[in-house]
XYZ file of C-alpha atoms in Angstrom:
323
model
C -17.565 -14.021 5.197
C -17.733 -11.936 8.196
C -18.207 -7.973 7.584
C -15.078 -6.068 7.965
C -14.444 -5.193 11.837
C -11.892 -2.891 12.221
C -10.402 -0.787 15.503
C -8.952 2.708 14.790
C -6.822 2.881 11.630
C -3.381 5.450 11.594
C -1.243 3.773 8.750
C 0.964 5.652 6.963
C -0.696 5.591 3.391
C -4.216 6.442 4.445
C -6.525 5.185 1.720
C -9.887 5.372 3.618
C -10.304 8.915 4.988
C -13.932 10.739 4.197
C -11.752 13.480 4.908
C -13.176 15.524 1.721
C -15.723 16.721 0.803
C -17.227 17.624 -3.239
C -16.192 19.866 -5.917
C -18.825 22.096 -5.190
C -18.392 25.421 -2.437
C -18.227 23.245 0.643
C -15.217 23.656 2.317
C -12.912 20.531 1.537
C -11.060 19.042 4.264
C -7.958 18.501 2.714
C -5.218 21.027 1.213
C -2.834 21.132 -1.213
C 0.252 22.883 -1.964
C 3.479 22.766 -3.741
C 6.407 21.571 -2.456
C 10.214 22.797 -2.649
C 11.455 19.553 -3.950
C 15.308 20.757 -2.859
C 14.291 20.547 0.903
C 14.005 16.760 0.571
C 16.948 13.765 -0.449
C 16.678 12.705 -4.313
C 13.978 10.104 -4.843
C 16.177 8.321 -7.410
C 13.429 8.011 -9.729
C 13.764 6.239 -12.931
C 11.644 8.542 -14.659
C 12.225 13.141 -14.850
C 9.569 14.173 -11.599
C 7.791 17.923 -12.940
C 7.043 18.549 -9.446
C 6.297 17.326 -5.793
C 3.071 18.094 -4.002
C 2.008 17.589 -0.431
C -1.635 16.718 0.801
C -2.706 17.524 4.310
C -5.964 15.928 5.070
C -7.857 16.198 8.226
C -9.209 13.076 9.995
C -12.671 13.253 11.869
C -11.032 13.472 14.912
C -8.841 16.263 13.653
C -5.902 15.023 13.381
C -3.660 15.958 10.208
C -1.737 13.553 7.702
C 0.095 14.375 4.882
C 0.892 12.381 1.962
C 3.452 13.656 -1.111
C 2.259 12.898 -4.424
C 4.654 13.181 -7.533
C 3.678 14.284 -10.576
C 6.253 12.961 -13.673
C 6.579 12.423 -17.105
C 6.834 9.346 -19.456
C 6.559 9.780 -23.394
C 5.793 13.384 -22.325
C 2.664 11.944 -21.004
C 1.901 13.006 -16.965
C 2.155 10.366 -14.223
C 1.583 10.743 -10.915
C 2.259 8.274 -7.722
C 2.317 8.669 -4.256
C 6.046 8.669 -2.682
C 7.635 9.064 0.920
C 10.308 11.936 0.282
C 12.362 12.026 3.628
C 13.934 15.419 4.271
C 17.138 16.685 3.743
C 18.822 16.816 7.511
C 19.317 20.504 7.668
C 15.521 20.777 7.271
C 14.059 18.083 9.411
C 13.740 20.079 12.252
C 11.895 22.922 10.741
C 9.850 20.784 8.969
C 8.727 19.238 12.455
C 8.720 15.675 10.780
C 10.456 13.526 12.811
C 8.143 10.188 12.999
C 7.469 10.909 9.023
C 11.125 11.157 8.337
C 11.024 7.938 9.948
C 8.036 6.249 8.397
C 8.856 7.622 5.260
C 13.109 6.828 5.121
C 11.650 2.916 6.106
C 9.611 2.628 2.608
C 11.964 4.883 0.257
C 14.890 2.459 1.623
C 12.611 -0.646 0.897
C 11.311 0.565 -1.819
C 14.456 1.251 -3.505
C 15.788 -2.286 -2.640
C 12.852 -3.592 -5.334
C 13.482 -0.820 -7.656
C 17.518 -2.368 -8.238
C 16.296 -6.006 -8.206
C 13.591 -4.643 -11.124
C 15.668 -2.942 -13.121
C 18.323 -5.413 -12.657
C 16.294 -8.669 -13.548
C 13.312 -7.717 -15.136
C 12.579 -7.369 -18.544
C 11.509 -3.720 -20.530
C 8.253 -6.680 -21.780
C 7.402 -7.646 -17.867
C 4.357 -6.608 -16.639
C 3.712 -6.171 -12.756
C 0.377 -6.584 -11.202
C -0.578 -4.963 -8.005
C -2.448 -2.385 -6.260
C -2.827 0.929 -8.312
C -0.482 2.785 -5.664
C 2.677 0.534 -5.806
C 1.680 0.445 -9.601
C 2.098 4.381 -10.200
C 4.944 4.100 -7.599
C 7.113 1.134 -9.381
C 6.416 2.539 -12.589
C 8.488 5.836 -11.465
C 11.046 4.151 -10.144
C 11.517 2.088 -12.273
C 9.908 2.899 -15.796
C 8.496 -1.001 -15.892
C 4.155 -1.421 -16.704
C 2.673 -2.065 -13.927
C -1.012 -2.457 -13.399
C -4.206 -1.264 -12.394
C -2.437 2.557 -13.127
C -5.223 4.528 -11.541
C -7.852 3.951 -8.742
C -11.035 2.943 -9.170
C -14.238 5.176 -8.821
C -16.075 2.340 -7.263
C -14.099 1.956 -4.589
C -14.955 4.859 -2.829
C -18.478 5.165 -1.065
C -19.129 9.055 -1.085
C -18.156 12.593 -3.077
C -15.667 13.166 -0.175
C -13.517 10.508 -0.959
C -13.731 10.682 -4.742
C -12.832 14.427 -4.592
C -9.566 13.249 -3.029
C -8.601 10.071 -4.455
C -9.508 11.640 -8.287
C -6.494 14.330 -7.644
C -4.047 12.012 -5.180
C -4.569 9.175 -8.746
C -4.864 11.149 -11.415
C -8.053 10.441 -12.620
C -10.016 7.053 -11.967
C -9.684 4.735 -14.105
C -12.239 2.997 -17.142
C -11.220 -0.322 -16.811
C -11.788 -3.134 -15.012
C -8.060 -4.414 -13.467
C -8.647 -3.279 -9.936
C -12.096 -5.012 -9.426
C -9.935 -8.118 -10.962
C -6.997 -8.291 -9.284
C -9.290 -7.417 -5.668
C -11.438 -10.192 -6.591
C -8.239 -12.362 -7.091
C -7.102 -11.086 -3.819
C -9.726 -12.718 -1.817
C -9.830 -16.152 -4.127
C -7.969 -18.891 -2.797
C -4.711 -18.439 -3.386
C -4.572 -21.675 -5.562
C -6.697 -20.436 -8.325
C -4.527 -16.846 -7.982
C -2.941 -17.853 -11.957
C -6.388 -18.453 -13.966
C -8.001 -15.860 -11.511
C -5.758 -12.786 -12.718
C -5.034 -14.035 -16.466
C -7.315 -11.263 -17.944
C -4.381 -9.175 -16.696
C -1.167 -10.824 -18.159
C 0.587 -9.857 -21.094
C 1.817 -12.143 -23.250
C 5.221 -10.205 -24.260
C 6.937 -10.769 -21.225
C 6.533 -12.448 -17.544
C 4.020 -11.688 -15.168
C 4.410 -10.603 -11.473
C 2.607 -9.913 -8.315
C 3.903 -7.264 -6.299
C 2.456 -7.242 -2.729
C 2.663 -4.451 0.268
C 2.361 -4.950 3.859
C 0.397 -1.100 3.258
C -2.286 -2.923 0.753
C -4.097 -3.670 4.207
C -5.027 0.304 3.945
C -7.179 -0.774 1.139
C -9.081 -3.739 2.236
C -12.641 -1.243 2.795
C -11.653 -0.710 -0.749
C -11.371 -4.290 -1.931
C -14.624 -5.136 0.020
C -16.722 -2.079 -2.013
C -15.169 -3.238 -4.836
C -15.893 -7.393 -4.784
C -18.908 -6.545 -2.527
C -17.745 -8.716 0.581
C -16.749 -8.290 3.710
C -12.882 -9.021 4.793
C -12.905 -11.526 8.032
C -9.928 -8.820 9.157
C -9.177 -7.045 12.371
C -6.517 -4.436 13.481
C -5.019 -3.346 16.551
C -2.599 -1.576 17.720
C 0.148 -2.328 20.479
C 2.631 0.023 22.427
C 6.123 -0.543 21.683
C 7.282 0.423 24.864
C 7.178 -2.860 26.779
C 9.962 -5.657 25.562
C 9.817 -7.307 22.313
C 8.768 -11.057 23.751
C 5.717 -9.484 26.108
C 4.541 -7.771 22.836
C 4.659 -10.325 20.709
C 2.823 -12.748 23.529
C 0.238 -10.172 23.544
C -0.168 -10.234 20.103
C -0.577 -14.120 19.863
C -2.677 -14.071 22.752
C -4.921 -10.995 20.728
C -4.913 -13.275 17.653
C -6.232 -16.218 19.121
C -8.776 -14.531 21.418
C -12.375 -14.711 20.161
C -12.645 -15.365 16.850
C -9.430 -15.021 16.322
C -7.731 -18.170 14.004
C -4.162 -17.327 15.350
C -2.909 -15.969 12.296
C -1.323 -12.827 12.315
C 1.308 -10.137 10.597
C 2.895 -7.146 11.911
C 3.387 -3.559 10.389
C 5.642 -1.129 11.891
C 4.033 2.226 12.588
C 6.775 4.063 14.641
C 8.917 4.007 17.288
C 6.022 3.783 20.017
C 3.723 1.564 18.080
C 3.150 -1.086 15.533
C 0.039 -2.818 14.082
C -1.023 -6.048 14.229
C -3.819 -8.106 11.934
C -5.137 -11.189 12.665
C -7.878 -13.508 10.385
C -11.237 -14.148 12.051
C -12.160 -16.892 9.266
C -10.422 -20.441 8.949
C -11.293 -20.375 5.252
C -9.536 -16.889 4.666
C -5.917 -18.064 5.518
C -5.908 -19.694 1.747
C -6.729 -16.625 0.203
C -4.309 -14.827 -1.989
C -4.108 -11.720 -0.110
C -3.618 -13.711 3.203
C -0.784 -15.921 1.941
C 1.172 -13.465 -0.298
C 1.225 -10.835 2.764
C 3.390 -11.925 5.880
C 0.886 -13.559 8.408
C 2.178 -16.083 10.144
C 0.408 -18.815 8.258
C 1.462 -17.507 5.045
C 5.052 -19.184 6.238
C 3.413 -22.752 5.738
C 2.497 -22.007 2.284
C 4.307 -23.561 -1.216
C 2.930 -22.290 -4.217
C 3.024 -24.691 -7.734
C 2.294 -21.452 -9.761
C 3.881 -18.183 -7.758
C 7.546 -18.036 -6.971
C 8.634 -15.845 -4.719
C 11.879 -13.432 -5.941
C 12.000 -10.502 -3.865
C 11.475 -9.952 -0.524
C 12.532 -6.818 1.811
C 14.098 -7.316 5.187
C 11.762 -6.944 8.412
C 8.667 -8.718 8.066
C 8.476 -9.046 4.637
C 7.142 -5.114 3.899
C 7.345 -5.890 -0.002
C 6.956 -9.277 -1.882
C 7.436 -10.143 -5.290
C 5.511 -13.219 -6.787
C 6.201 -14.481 -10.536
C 3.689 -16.596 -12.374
C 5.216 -19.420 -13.242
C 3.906 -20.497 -17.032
């Protein structure tokens, strides 16, 4: 496979930063504070949040993101998981967070779509099988296992972004789900049941829960199967019309080595991001045809069935493995 290639990243969940440094006395390049969790709409979690926390990290070109990390309680054990709290109107303007009220009303509102189809169909014995973000996060909302539960220590190539990742997860996990289900993710999407059956549970029925944001984490998935992802990103203005965008992202995804095959992910009101597949070969993989690239559309699976999907591009998908 070709190494990963990528342009510029600025997604919303930003998984990648060496924007930290190590628990010693350098000076770390993130912050973090408490936050006044009355300043921001309920999160209609399943399970009681303790409190709300927000990290500002700084980028290498000095720009500053913030992610809001929950910290709650289950069995009076502590949880935490990443969540996009959009603030309450009266404080959206002091908060100066108009594009992250935005970004972050988009995946509460989709992510509370899959929380009520969970809670409504799904079974206490189910067990969901994703990326350890939308793991922590589904759990929350909806009090339903879900699995790998913390990141993995391996997946991160320096102190910088251990130090960060270790608080924003909890901890890293001992086991080995994550390097499973990220080898599964770049296995052809045929062998996706045998390939991920040291993660089932044999109580209930099994799920894969997919993200248009797992993308964040494909430098992730390559340290952790040790291959490159035959991925590219770019981003495109919004400002032009909707067909000339879309041209120029067709034209984009077939320049080159470019297959053709491509998916979209909103970013803001001025621009979204586009991914295209440099490898023939990497269309079948699971990652590829469980995420919405335009190929994926062609695909009928014997052993997934699709039973949740939000609106607009498909931002979450949920697979169940069919026994």
């Amino acid at each position: 496979m070709s190494l990963l290639r990528l342009f510029p990243i600025l997604v919303a969940l930003i998984v990648n930063l060496s924007a930290c440094s190590s628990e010693d006395n350098k000076p770390q390049n993130f912050s973090k504070s408490a936050v006044d969790v009355s300043k921001y709409q309920d999160i209609n979690s399943h399970l009681p949040i303790e409190a709300l926390e927000r990290f500002v990290i700084k980028g290498s070109d000095d720009q500053e993101l913030e992610m809001f990390v929950a910290e709650y309680l289950d069995d009076n054990e502590k949880h935490r998981a990443i969540v996009y709290p959009v603030p309450r109107q009266e404080n959206e303007e002091k908060m100066n967070s108009g594009d992250i009220r935005k970004q972050h009303q988009y995946r509460h509102e989709k992510w509370q779509f899959l929380s009520a189809a969970v809670k409504k169909h799904a079974k206490d014995s189910d067990r969901f099988i994703t990326y350890w973000d939308n793991a922590q996060r589904l759990h929350l909302l909806t009090g339903r296992t879900a699995i790998p539960e913390q990141p993995s220590e391996k997946a991160y190539a320096d102190a910088e972004e251990k130090v960060l990742w270790r608080k924003v997860g909890g901890g890293f996990s001992q086991e080995d789900q994550l390097r499973i289900f990220a080898q599964c993710l770049i296995g052809k999407a045929a062998d996706a049941k045998s390939c991920l059956r040291p993660l089932y549970t044999d109580a209930g029925d099994n799920y894969i829960l997919m993200s248009a944001d797992d993308l964040a984490h494909i430098q992730e998935i390559s340290r952790l199967t040790g291959e490159g992802l035959p991925l590219e990103t770019r981003l495109f203005s919004t400002d032009s019309d909707l067909h000339g965008q879309i041209r120029q992202v067709r034209e984009w995804a077939r320049e080159g080595e470019g297959t053709g095959s491509y998916m979209l992910q909103p970013i803001d009101e001025h621009f979204v991001r586009a991914w295209r597949i440099i490898d023939p070969a990497f269309e079948d993989s699971l990652l590829a045809s469980l995420l919405p690239f335009t190929t994926a559309a062609e695909k009928e699976f014997t052993d997934l069935k699709l039973v949740f999907q939000s609106d607009w591009g498909g931002y979450l998908s949920l697979y169940q493995v069919v026994n």
